[in-house]
Short mmCIF file of C-alpha atoms in Angstrom, two decimals:
data_model
loop_
_atom_site.label_atom_id
_atom_site.label_comp_id
_atom_site.label_asym_id
_atom_site.label_seq_id
_atom_site.Cartn_x
_atom_site.Cartn_y
_atom_site.Cartn_z
CA MET A 1 -11.09 -43.42 127.16
CA SER A 2 -11.03 -42.95 130.95
CA ILE A 3 -10.14 -39.67 132.61
CA SER A 4 -6.96 -41.23 134.22
CA LEU A 5 -5.82 -42.57 130.85
CA ARG A 6 -6.59 -39.14 129.32
CA PHE A 7 -4.18 -37.41 131.84
CA ILE A 8 -1.41 -40.04 131.36
CA VAL A 9 -1.66 -39.39 127.54
CA ALA A 10 -1.69 -35.55 127.96
CA GLY A 11 1.26 -35.86 130.34
CA LEU A 12 3.16 -37.92 127.71
CA ILE A 13 2.47 -35.36 125.03
CA LEU A 14 3.58 -32.43 127.19
CA PHE A 15 6.78 -34.42 128.01
CA PHE A 16 7.74 -35.01 124.45
CA VAL A 17 6.90 -31.48 123.41
CA SER A 18 8.95 -29.90 126.20
CA ARG A 19 11.95 -32.22 125.32
CA TYR A 20 11.73 -31.34 121.79
CA ALA A 21 11.52 -27.58 122.45
CA THR A 22 14.62 -27.73 124.82
CA CYS A 23 16.64 -29.71 122.28
CA GLN A 24 15.74 -27.07 119.66
CA ALA A 25 16.89 -24.15 121.97
CA MET A 26 20.08 -25.86 122.76
CA MET A 27 20.94 -27.12 119.19
CA ARG A 28 24.24 -25.92 117.78
CA ILE A 29 25.14 -26.37 114.22
CA PRO A 30 28.45 -28.48 113.84
CA LEU A 31 31.47 -26.69 112.56
CA LYS A 32 31.62 -29.02 109.52
CA THR A 33 28.20 -27.79 108.25
CA LYS A 34 28.75 -25.21 105.65
CA THR A 35 25.14 -24.02 105.28
CA LEU A 36 24.17 -22.17 108.36
CA TRP A 37 21.93 -21.43 110.49
CA ASN A 38 22.62 -21.33 114.29
CA LYS A 39 21.14 -18.23 115.85
CA ASP A 40 24.04 -15.60 115.65
CA ASP A 41 26.94 -18.01 114.67
CA VAL A 42 28.22 -18.63 111.08
CA ALA A 43 30.29 -21.63 110.50
CA LEU A 44 33.42 -20.81 108.39
CA THR A 45 35.21 -23.12 105.89
CA ASN A 46 38.98 -23.13 105.82
CA ASP A 47 40.55 -22.96 102.28
CA HIS A 48 43.95 -24.60 103.22
CA ASP A 49 44.73 -21.68 105.63
CA ASN A 50 44.56 -19.18 102.82
CA THR A 51 41.19 -17.59 103.42
CA TYR A 52 38.06 -18.37 105.59
CA PHE A 53 34.44 -17.84 104.35
CA GLY A 54 30.89 -18.46 105.27
CA GLN A 55 27.48 -18.30 103.87
CA ILE A 56 24.94 -15.59 103.89
CA MET A 57 21.51 -15.31 102.09
CA VAL A 58 20.50 -12.21 100.05
CA GLY A 59 16.96 -11.43 98.99
CA THR A 60 13.57 -12.99 99.56
CA PRO A 61 13.63 -16.04 99.27
CA GLY A 62 17.27 -16.02 100.09
CA GLN A 63 19.97 -16.59 97.49
CA PRO A 64 23.08 -18.21 99.13
CA PHE A 65 26.48 -16.64 98.73
CA ASN A 66 29.91 -17.69 100.27
CA VAL A 67 31.51 -14.59 101.44
CA LEU A 68 34.92 -13.64 102.95
CA PHE A 69 34.31 -11.79 106.26
CA ASP A 70 36.72 -8.97 106.09
CA THR A 71 37.55 -6.71 108.98
CA GLY A 72 39.79 -4.64 106.83
CA SER A 73 36.97 -3.31 104.58
CA PHE A 74 33.70 -1.62 104.66
CA ASP A 75 31.26 -2.90 102.00
CA LEU A 76 29.32 -5.99 101.10
CA TRP A 77 29.49 -7.06 97.49
CA VAL A 78 28.31 -10.07 95.61
CA PRO A 79 28.34 -11.05 91.83
CA SER A 80 25.66 -9.42 89.74
CA LEU A 81 24.19 -11.11 86.53
CA GLU A 82 26.87 -9.28 84.58
CA TRP A 83 29.70 -10.88 86.53
CA PRO A 84 32.13 -12.34 83.82
CA LYS A 85 33.34 -15.52 85.55
CA PRO A 86 31.50 -18.54 83.92
CA GLY A 87 29.71 -20.80 86.38
CA SER A 88 29.67 -18.23 89.21
CA LYS A 89 26.86 -17.70 91.61
CA ARG A 90 24.98 -14.48 90.57
CA TYR A 91 22.43 -12.25 92.43
CA ARG A 92 19.16 -12.11 90.60
CA SER A 93 17.22 -9.09 91.89
CA SER A 94 14.12 -10.17 89.74
CA ALA A 95 13.92 -13.26 91.97
CA SER A 96 13.64 -11.31 95.27
CA LYS A 97 10.47 -9.84 96.74
CA THR A 98 12.47 -7.44 98.85
CA PHE A 99 14.72 -5.92 96.19
CA LYS A 100 14.97 -2.20 96.01
CA ARG A 101 16.81 -0.40 93.12
CA ASP A 102 19.55 2.12 93.62
CA GLY A 103 21.66 1.90 90.61
CA LYS A 104 24.46 4.31 91.56
CA LYS A 105 27.86 3.22 90.31
CA ALA A 106 30.41 1.90 92.82
CA GLU A 107 34.07 1.03 92.69
CA ILE A 108 36.42 -0.46 95.26
CA ARG A 109 40.23 -0.12 94.48
CA TYR A 110 42.31 -3.14 95.36
CA GLY A 111 46.08 -3.55 94.80
CA ALA A 112 45.53 -5.66 91.73
CA GLY A 113 42.88 -3.40 90.23
CA SER A 114 39.30 -2.13 90.87
CA LEU A 115 36.11 -3.95 91.63
CA LYS A 116 33.27 -2.22 89.71
CA GLY A 117 29.48 -2.52 89.98
CA PHE A 118 26.25 -0.61 91.16
CA MET A 119 24.48 -0.22 94.30
CA SER A 120 21.38 -2.19 95.19
CA ASN A 121 19.20 -2.77 98.37
CA ASP A 122 17.76 -6.11 99.65
CA ALA A 123 17.24 -8.22 102.78
CA VAL A 124 20.39 -10.03 104.10
CA GLU A 125 20.50 -12.95 106.50
CA ILE A 126 23.64 -13.89 108.49
CA GLY A 127 23.63 -16.64 110.87
CA GLY A 128 19.91 -16.59 111.39
CA LEU A 129 19.82 -12.89 111.91
CA ARG A 130 17.83 -10.99 109.27
CA ILE A 131 18.24 -7.37 108.12
CA LYS A 132 15.23 -6.12 106.33
CA GLN A 133 17.23 -3.70 103.90
CA GLN A 134 20.99 -3.57 103.30
CA ALA A 135 22.77 -1.52 100.65
CA PHE A 136 25.38 -3.57 98.79
CA ILE A 137 27.36 -3.80 95.59
CA GLU A 138 26.28 -5.94 92.69
CA ALA A 139 29.75 -6.47 91.14
CA THR A 140 30.10 -6.42 87.32
CA GLU A 141 33.88 -6.25 86.98
CA ALA A 142 36.67 -8.05 88.91
CA PRO A 143 39.95 -6.52 90.20
CA GLY A 144 42.03 -8.97 88.15
CA LYS A 145 41.54 -12.64 87.26
CA ARG A 146 42.97 -14.09 90.49
CA ILE A 147 39.78 -13.44 92.19
CA TYR A 148 38.11 -15.99 90.03
CA GLN A 149 40.34 -18.59 91.49
CA ARG A 150 38.91 -17.90 95.12
CA PRO A 151 36.39 -20.42 96.57
CA TRP A 152 34.23 -17.72 97.76
CA ASP A 153 31.66 -15.50 95.85
CA GLY A 154 31.94 -11.94 97.49
CA ILE A 155 33.35 -10.00 100.47
CA PHE A 156 31.48 -9.04 103.60
CA GLY A 157 33.18 -5.86 105.05
CA LEU A 158 32.92 -5.64 108.68
CA SER A 159 33.48 -1.92 109.49
CA GLY A 160 31.53 -0.44 112.21
CA LEU A 161 31.44 3.10 110.59
CA SER A 162 28.17 4.94 110.31
CA LYS A 163 28.78 4.96 106.51
CA SER A 164 31.48 3.51 104.22
CA THR A 165 34.18 5.95 103.06
CA ILE A 166 34.03 4.29 99.66
CA THR A 167 30.37 4.04 98.69
CA GLY A 168 28.63 6.08 101.37
CA ALA A 169 26.37 3.21 102.30
CA ARG A 170 25.96 2.09 105.78
CA PRO A 171 28.17 -0.95 106.45
CA ILE A 172 26.12 -4.07 107.32
CA TRP A 173 27.74 -4.45 110.87
CA ARG A 174 26.50 -0.90 111.65
CA THR A 175 23.08 -1.89 110.32
CA MET A 176 22.94 -4.83 112.58
CA MET A 177 23.82 -2.70 115.62
CA ASP A 178 21.55 0.30 114.68
CA GLU A 179 18.60 -1.93 114.16
CA GLY A 180 18.97 -3.97 117.22
CA VAL A 181 19.56 -7.17 115.30
CA VAL A 182 22.21 -8.45 117.60
CA THR A 183 21.85 -8.82 121.36
CA LYS A 184 25.12 -7.13 122.15
CA LYS A 185 27.19 -4.82 119.94
CA VAL A 186 29.95 -7.25 119.81
CA PHE A 187 31.35 -9.72 117.33
CA SER A 188 34.09 -12.29 117.57
CA ILE A 189 36.24 -14.49 115.37
CA TRP A 190 37.67 -17.87 116.02
CA LEU A 191 39.83 -19.66 113.39
CA ARG A 192 41.23 -23.13 113.09
CA ARG A 193 44.27 -24.53 111.37
CA TYR A 194 43.75 -26.64 108.25
CA SER A 195 46.26 -29.23 109.54
CA ASP A 196 44.00 -29.78 112.83
CA SER A 197 40.57 -29.46 111.41
CA GLY A 198 40.57 -29.65 107.65
CA GLU A 199 37.86 -27.36 106.00
CA ASN A 200 36.17 -27.02 109.45
CA GLY A 201 37.57 -23.28 109.80
CA GLY A 202 35.81 -22.08 112.98
CA GLU A 203 33.13 -19.54 113.56
CA ILE A 204 32.25 -15.80 113.49
CA VAL A 205 29.75 -14.88 116.31
CA PHE A 206 27.54 -11.85 115.84
CA GLY A 207 26.31 -10.42 119.22
CA GLY A 208 28.56 -12.13 121.58
CA ILE A 209 31.48 -14.41 122.43
CA ASP A 210 31.61 -18.16 122.70
CA GLN A 211 33.50 -19.29 125.82
CA GLU A 212 34.57 -22.46 124.31
CA HIS A 213 36.66 -20.70 121.76
CA PHE A 214 39.48 -19.44 124.04
CA THR A 215 41.17 -19.86 127.31
CA GLY A 216 41.94 -17.19 129.91
CA ALA A 217 40.85 -13.63 129.83
CA HIS A 218 40.97 -11.25 126.84
CA THR A 219 43.32 -8.24 126.75
CA TYR A 220 41.55 -5.19 125.41
CA VAL A 221 43.00 -2.23 123.64
CA ASP A 222 41.19 0.96 122.57
CA ALA A 223 41.05 1.21 118.80
CA GLU A 224 40.46 4.34 116.65
CA GLY A 225 39.85 5.51 113.07
CA PRO A 226 37.92 3.82 110.15
CA HIS A 227 40.07 0.54 110.48
CA ASN A 228 40.03 0.14 114.25
CA THR A 229 43.77 0.61 114.61
CA PHE A 230 45.91 0.57 117.75
CA LYS A 231 49.57 0.26 118.47
CA ILE A 232 51.99 -2.94 118.88
CA ASN A 233 55.50 -2.50 120.30
CA SER A 234 58.85 -4.20 120.27
CA PHE A 235 59.20 -7.38 118.10
CA PHE A 236 61.58 -9.91 119.52
CA VAL A 237 62.65 -13.20 117.84
CA GLY A 238 63.68 -15.36 120.88
CA LYS A 239 65.56 -12.88 122.98
CA ILE A 240 66.99 -10.80 120.05
CA ASP A 241 65.31 -7.36 119.77
CA THR A 242 64.72 -6.71 116.10
CA LYS A 243 64.33 -2.92 116.76
CA VAL A 244 60.98 -3.14 114.91
CA CYS A 245 58.22 -0.98 116.47
CA SER A 246 60.29 -0.05 119.43
CA LYS A 247 58.36 3.30 119.59
CA GLY A 248 55.06 1.74 118.57
CA CYS A 249 53.62 0.78 115.21
CA LYS A 250 50.03 1.38 114.06
CA VAL A 251 48.15 -1.93 113.33
CA LEU A 252 44.74 -3.41 112.36
CA VAL A 253 43.32 -6.87 112.72
CA ASP A 254 42.60 -7.90 109.05
CA SER A 255 40.63 -11.18 108.84
CA GLY A 256 40.81 -10.68 105.00
CA SER A 257 44.58 -11.06 105.00
CA THR A 258 46.44 -14.37 104.78
CA TYR A 259 49.78 -12.87 106.18
CA ILE A 260 51.10 -10.51 108.90
CA ARG A 261 52.05 -7.47 106.84
CA GLY A 262 54.20 -4.49 107.53
CA PRO A 263 56.57 -1.99 105.90
CA PRO A 264 59.12 -3.91 103.79
CA ASN A 265 62.13 -2.23 105.55
CA LEU A 266 60.96 -3.66 108.84
CA ILE A 267 59.68 -7.01 107.64
CA VAL A 268 62.99 -7.86 106.34
CA LYS A 269 64.52 -7.47 109.77
CA ILE A 270 62.09 -9.88 111.27
CA ASN A 271 62.48 -12.51 108.36
CA LYS A 272 66.23 -12.17 108.74
CA GLN A 273 66.21 -13.30 112.27
CA ILE A 274 63.67 -16.11 111.60
CA GLY A 275 65.92 -17.38 108.97
CA VAL A 276 63.75 -20.26 107.64
CA ALA A 277 65.01 -22.29 104.68
CA ALA A 278 62.76 -22.32 101.58
CA ASP A 279 63.14 -26.12 101.35
CA CYS A 280 62.19 -26.52 105.11
CA SER A 281 65.49 -28.09 105.78
CA ASN A 282 65.89 -26.14 109.10
CA TYR A 283 62.23 -26.16 110.06
CA ASP A 284 62.47 -28.80 112.89
CA LYS A 285 65.32 -26.86 114.42
CA LEU A 286 63.31 -23.57 114.65
CA SER A 287 62.47 -22.94 118.38
CA GLU A 288 62.41 -19.27 118.73
CA VAL A 289 59.05 -17.51 119.53
CA ILE A 290 58.22 -14.13 118.13
CA SER A 291 56.92 -11.80 120.63
CA PHE A 292 55.44 -8.35 120.70
CA THR A 293 53.45 -6.16 122.94
CA ILE A 294 49.82 -4.98 122.77
CA ALA A 295 48.42 -2.91 125.83
CA ALA A 296 51.32 -3.89 127.94
CA LYS A 297 50.88 -7.55 127.49
CA ILE A 298 53.28 -9.84 125.63
CA PHE A 299 51.84 -12.00 122.75
CA THR A 300 54.00 -14.78 121.36
CA LEU A 301 53.85 -16.77 118.07
CA THR A 302 55.58 -19.99 117.75
CA PRO A 303 57.13 -21.47 114.56
CA ARG A 304 53.79 -23.35 113.83
CA ASP A 305 52.17 -19.97 113.91
CA TYR A 306 54.60 -17.90 111.82
CA ILE A 307 55.90 -20.36 109.36
CA GLU A 308 53.65 -21.39 106.38
CA ARG A 309 54.51 -24.89 105.33
CA LYS A 310 52.94 -26.29 102.21
CA ASN A 311 54.12 -28.93 99.61
CA GLY A 312 57.55 -29.10 100.97
CA LYS A 313 58.13 -25.36 100.90
CA CYS A 314 58.47 -23.03 103.96
CA LYS A 315 58.17 -19.34 104.14
CA SER A 316 57.46 -16.77 106.84
CA VAL A 317 53.89 -15.40 107.17
CA PHE A 318 55.58 -11.90 107.79
CA ALA A 319 55.19 -10.19 104.34
CA ASP A 320 55.51 -6.84 102.74
CA GLY A 321 52.76 -4.39 102.97
CA THR A 322 52.01 -1.45 100.74
CA THR A 323 51.71 1.19 103.46
CA ASP A 324 53.09 2.02 106.95
CA LEU A 325 50.10 0.26 108.62
CA TRP A 326 50.55 -3.15 109.88
CA GLN A 327 48.02 -5.95 109.40
CA LEU A 328 47.57 -8.70 111.73
CA GLY A 329 46.05 -11.28 109.37
CA THR A 330 44.65 -14.77 109.90
CA PRO A 331 47.92 -16.21 111.23
CA PHE A 332 47.49 -14.07 114.18
CA ILE A 333 43.67 -14.64 114.54
CA ARG A 334 44.25 -18.37 114.39
CA SER A 335 46.48 -18.01 117.54
CA PHE A 336 44.38 -15.47 119.37
CA HIS A 337 40.56 -15.45 119.52
CA THR A 338 39.62 -11.76 118.56
CA VAL A 339 36.67 -9.61 119.77
CA TRP A 340 35.45 -6.35 118.53
CA ASP A 341 33.37 -4.64 121.15
CA TYR A 342 31.23 -1.59 120.29
CA GLN A 343 29.18 -1.61 123.55
CA THR A 344 30.48 1.75 124.92
CA PRO A 345 29.14 4.62 122.74
CA GLY A 346 32.02 6.33 120.79
CA THR A 347 34.58 3.69 121.75
CA VAL A 348 35.68 0.58 119.93
CA LYS A 349 37.79 -1.99 121.89
CA VAL A 350 39.51 -5.12 120.29
CA GLY A 351 40.32 -7.90 122.60
CA PHE A 352 42.59 -10.99 122.38
CA ALA A 353 42.72 -14.29 124.19
CA LYS A 354 44.60 -17.47 123.50
CA SER A 355 42.55 -19.65 121.10
CA LYS A 356 41.57 -23.23 121.97
#
């Protein structure tokens, strides 16, 4: 082979290698993909606007589990070999090279009962980010049989506390920040409607924000306490002041809740003004927006946002809670791309911008 021909061949090889590397660096996993991995992004599956879940890996080699990413809770749990539901995915510690035994009993109380199990430690991978050791619950008992009907296997608590107030373990998001697993101490959630995108539910991004998920700028509010609470003010239905939260109400953004929940005596006032018929007979005539204020900015929800319409039945997404604490669940997050920012030491900011 002549010297000139060798240079041509070498140049072609370099060209194709560089093209391949560039494509790999820029590659994004489509939202319809349910099985990861795309750097720090996790594709979410939408269960008919009820819950949103994505896949993680536990152990080495990784064992896949679909989990509900829950900003309203602290701990990670997945089913153990003792989990009673037939056909469930179950974590097998004996199959993992990185498993470390703990064995301490654990219990999480829910409204329908308690989830029970025991603590273990193992590697966890989320969206291509790997944590070498994370404490989690191997669940042995469910809080009622309804959980068996869910399409996900476990729950991924997204608290940023230094340790869980329930198990004492370091929450997984805190581990990701403390060990430098994420590039920035920020995560964001973008949710889509089932009527628009089917099961392609959106994404949760660890370590940043995807500019393609929202329009305009985020409005940030300082949050406090274990659940990152802040205040909302003044609920209006159209131009009618419901007198709800006129002096401010404490609220958290809860990605694990299907509804917007609040004290029953206040929820009834909002739903009275909404006045949607259970048979949807007046749905097309609903035109009033519901508005409230966060950090001096007005946020509005349209009937499409605040009415759940399924199988010819309609109901408001404003539902009774069990405490005085309000919960802005997935109907709110579908409307507003939400960011949790931990970049300033000792401060947590939660931000909202209109979702695309």
